[in-house]
Tab-separated table of C-alpha atoms in Angstrom:
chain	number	residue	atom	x	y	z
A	77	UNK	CA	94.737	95.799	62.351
A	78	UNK	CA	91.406	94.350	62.400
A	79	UNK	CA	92.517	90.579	61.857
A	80	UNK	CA	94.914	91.297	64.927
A	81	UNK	CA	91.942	92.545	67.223
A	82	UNK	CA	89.728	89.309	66.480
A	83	UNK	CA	93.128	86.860	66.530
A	84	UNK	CA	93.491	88.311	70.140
A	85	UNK	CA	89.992	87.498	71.278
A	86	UNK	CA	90.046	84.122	69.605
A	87	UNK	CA	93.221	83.698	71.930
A	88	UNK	CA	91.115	85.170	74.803
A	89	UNK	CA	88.078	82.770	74.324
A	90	UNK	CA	90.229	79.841	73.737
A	91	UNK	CA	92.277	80.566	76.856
A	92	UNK	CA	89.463	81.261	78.893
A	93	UNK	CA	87.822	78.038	77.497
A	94	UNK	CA	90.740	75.339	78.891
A	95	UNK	CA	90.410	77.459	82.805
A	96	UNK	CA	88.069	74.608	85.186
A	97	UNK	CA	86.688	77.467	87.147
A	98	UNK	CA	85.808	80.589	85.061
A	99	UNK	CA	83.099	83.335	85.768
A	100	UNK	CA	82.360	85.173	82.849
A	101	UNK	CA	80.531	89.176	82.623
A	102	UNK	CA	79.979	91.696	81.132
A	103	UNK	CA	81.189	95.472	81.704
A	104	UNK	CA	80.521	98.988	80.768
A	105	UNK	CA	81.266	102.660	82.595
A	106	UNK	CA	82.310	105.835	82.015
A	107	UNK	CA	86.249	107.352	80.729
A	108	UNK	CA	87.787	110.425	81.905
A	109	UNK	CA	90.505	110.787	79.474
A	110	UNK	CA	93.380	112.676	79.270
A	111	UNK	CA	96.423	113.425	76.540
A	112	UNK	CA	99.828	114.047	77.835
A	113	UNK	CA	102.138	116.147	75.233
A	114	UNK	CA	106.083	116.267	75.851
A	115	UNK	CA	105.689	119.952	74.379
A	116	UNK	CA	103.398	120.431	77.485
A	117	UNK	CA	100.991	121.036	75.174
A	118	UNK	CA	97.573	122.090	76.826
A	119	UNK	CA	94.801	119.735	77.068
A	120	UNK	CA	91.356	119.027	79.081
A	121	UNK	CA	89.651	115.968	79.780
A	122	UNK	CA	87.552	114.104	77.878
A	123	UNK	CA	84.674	112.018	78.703
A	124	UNK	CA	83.535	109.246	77.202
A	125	UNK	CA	82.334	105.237	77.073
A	126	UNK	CA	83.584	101.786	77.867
A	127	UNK	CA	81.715	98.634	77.028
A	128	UNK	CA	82.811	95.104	76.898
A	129	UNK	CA	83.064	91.231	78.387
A	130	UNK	CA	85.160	89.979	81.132
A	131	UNK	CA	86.649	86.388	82.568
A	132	UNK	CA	87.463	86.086	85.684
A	133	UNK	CA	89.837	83.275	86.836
A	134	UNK	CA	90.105	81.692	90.076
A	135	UNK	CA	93.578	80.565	90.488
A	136	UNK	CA	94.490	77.881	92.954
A	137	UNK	CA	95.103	80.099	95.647
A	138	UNK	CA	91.865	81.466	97.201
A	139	UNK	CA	93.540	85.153	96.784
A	140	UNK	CA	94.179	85.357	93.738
A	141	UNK	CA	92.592	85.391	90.005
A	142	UNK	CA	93.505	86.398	86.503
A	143	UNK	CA	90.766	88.553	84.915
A	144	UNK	CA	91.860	88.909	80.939
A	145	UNK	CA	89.178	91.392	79.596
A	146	UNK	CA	87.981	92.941	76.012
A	147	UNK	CA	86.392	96.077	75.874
A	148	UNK	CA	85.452	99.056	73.197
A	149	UNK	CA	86.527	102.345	75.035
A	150	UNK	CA	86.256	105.933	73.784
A	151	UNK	CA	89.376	107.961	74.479
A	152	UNK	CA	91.140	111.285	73.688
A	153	UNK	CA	91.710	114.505	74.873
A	154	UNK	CA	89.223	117.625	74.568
A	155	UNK	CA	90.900	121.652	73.372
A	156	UNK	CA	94.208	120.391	72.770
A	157	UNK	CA	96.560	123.425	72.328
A	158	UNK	CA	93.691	125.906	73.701
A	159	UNK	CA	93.030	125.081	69.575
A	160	UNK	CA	89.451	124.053	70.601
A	161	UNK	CA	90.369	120.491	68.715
A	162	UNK	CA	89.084	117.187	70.054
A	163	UNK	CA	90.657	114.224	69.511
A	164	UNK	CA	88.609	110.870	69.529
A	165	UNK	CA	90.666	107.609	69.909
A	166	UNK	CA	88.933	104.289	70.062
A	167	UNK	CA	90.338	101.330	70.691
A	168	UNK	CA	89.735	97.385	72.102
A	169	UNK	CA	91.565	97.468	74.951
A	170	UNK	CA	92.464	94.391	76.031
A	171	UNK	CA	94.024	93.734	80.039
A	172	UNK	CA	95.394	90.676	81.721
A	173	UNK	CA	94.832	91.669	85.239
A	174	UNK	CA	95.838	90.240	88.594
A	175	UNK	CA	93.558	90.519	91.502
A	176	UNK	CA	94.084	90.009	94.687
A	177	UNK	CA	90.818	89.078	96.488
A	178	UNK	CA	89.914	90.331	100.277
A	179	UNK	CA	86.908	88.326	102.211
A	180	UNK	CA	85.005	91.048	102.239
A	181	UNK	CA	84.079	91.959	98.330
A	182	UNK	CA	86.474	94.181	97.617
A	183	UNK	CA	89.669	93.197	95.355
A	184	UNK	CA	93.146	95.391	93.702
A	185	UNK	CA	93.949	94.725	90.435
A	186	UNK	CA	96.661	95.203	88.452
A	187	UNK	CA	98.311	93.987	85.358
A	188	UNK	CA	99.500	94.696	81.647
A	189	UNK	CA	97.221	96.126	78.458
A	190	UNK	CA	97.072	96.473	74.949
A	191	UNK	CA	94.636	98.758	72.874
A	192	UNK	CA	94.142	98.298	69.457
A	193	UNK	CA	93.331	101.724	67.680
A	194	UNK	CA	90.163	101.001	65.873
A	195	UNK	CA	89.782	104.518	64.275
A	196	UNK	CA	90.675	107.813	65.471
A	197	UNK	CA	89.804	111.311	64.300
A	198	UNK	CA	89.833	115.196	65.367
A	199	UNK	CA	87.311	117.145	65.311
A	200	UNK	CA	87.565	121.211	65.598
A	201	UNK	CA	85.223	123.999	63.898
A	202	UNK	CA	82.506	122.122	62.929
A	203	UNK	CA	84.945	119.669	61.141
A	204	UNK	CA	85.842	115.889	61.594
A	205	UNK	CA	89.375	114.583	60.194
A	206	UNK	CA	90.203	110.783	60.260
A	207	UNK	CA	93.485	110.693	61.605
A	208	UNK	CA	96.443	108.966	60.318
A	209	UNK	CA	98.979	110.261	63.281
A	210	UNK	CA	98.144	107.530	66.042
A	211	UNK	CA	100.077	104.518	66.251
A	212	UNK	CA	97.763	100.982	65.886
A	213	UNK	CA	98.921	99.688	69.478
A	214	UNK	CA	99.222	101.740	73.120
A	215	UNK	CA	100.442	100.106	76.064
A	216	UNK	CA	99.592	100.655	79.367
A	217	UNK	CA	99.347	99.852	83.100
A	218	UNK	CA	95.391	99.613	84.775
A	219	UNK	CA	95.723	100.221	88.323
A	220	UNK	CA	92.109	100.017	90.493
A	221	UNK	CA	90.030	98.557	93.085
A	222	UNK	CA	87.141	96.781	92.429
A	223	UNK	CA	84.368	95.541	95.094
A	224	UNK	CA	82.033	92.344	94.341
A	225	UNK	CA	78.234	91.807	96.015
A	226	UNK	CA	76.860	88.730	96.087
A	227	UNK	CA	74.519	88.950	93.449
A	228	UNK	CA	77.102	89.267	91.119
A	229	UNK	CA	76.799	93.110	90.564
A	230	UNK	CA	80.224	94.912	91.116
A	231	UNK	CA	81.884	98.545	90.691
A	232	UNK	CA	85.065	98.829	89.536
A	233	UNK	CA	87.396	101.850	89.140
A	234	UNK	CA	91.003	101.787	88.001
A	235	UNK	CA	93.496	104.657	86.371
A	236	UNK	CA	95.304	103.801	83.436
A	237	UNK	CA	98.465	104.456	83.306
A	238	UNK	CA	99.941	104.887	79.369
A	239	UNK	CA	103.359	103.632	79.116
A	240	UNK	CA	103.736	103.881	75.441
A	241	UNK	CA	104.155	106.941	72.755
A	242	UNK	CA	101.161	107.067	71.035
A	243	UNK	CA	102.032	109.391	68.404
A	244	UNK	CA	103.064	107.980	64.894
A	245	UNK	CA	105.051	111.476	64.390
A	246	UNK	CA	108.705	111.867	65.766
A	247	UNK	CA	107.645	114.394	68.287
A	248	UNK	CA	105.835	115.222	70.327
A	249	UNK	CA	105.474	112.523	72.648
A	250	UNK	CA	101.892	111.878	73.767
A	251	UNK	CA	100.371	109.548	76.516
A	252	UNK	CA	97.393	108.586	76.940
A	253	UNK	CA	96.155	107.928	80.312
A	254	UNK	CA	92.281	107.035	81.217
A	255	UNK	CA	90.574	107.224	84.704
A	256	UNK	CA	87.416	104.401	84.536
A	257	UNK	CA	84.644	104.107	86.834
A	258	UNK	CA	82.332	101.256	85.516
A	259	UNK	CA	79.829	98.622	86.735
A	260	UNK	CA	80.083	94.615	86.042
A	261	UNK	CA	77.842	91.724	85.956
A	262	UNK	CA	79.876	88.556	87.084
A	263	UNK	CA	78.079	85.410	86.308
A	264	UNK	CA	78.330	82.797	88.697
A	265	UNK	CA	80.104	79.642	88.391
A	266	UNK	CA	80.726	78.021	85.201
A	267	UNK	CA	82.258	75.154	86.901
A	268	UNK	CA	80.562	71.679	84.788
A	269	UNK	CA	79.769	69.428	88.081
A	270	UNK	CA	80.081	65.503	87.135
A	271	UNK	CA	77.410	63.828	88.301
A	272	UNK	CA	78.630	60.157	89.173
């Protein structure tokens, strides 16, 4: 699972190497989680931590740039089943989003993502259990709005929107979906000027 996490960021880095004009940051923010159960099992939110690096990709249009990021973020759900449980789920999430830039700062982004599970556990009573009953992968949708200053410093908030079953177990079904509010350093242009 781990060699599939780093071959995906050597991908990232190695992508984000051949793009001419590439501004490159770093993220971090806060996770309102949430579990969805087909059984309608109960659930509350959870909050928790996102942390991670960011390249964002002017395409030719002035509009419009690709932003593939990689980021650690804490997820789960809090009293599942009124049981008093918590479940922790970490993964590396990594998007490929699509923003359309205004004039102004501000910019909507959408696009696919992928979380690797890096561990996950439940913890209930005093007592932590790894847990074996996640799937490795989730797949899901990040929806936001995101506003840029011109120092570089930008806020960023986006729902997440779990498309796939995360549960390794016939039934039930669970989603995950993730609201995240975070702040981003953009640095400025990477762009290597020739000087003839």
């Amino acid at each position: 699972m781990k060699k599939t996490a780093i071959f995906v960021a050597s991908l990232f880095l190695l992508f984000t190497a051949k793009a001419q004009d590439v501004h490159f940051g770093v993220k971090g923010g806060v996770n309102v989680s949430q579990l969805h159960f087909s059984d309608n099992s109960s659930s509350d939110s959870k909050v928790g931590l996102n942390l991670g690096i960011l390249a964002h990709i002017h395409t030719s249009s002035k509009t419009w740039a690709i932003q593939p990021e990689f980021f650690y973020s804490m997820e789960g759900a809090k009293n599942v089943g009124n049981s008093g449980e918590t479940y922790n789920l970490n993964y590396m999430n990594v998007p490929v989003l699509l923003q359309y830039m205004f004039e102004n700062g501000f910019r909507l982004e959408g696009g696919p993502q992928v979380g690797f599970l890096l561990n996950a556990n439940r913890k209930g009573g005093g007592v932590t259990v790894e847990d074996k009953l996640f799937k490795s992968t989730a797949l899901s949708i990040p929806l936001g709005i995101g506003y840029l200053t011109s120092s570089g410093l930008g806020l960023d908030a986006r729902y997440v929107f779990g498309l796939s079953d995360i549960n390794a177990l016939n039934n039930p079904t669970i989603y995950s979906n993730v609201f995240q509010l975070g702040l981003f350093y953009q640095l400025s242009d990477t762009k290597i000027h020739s000087h003839h």
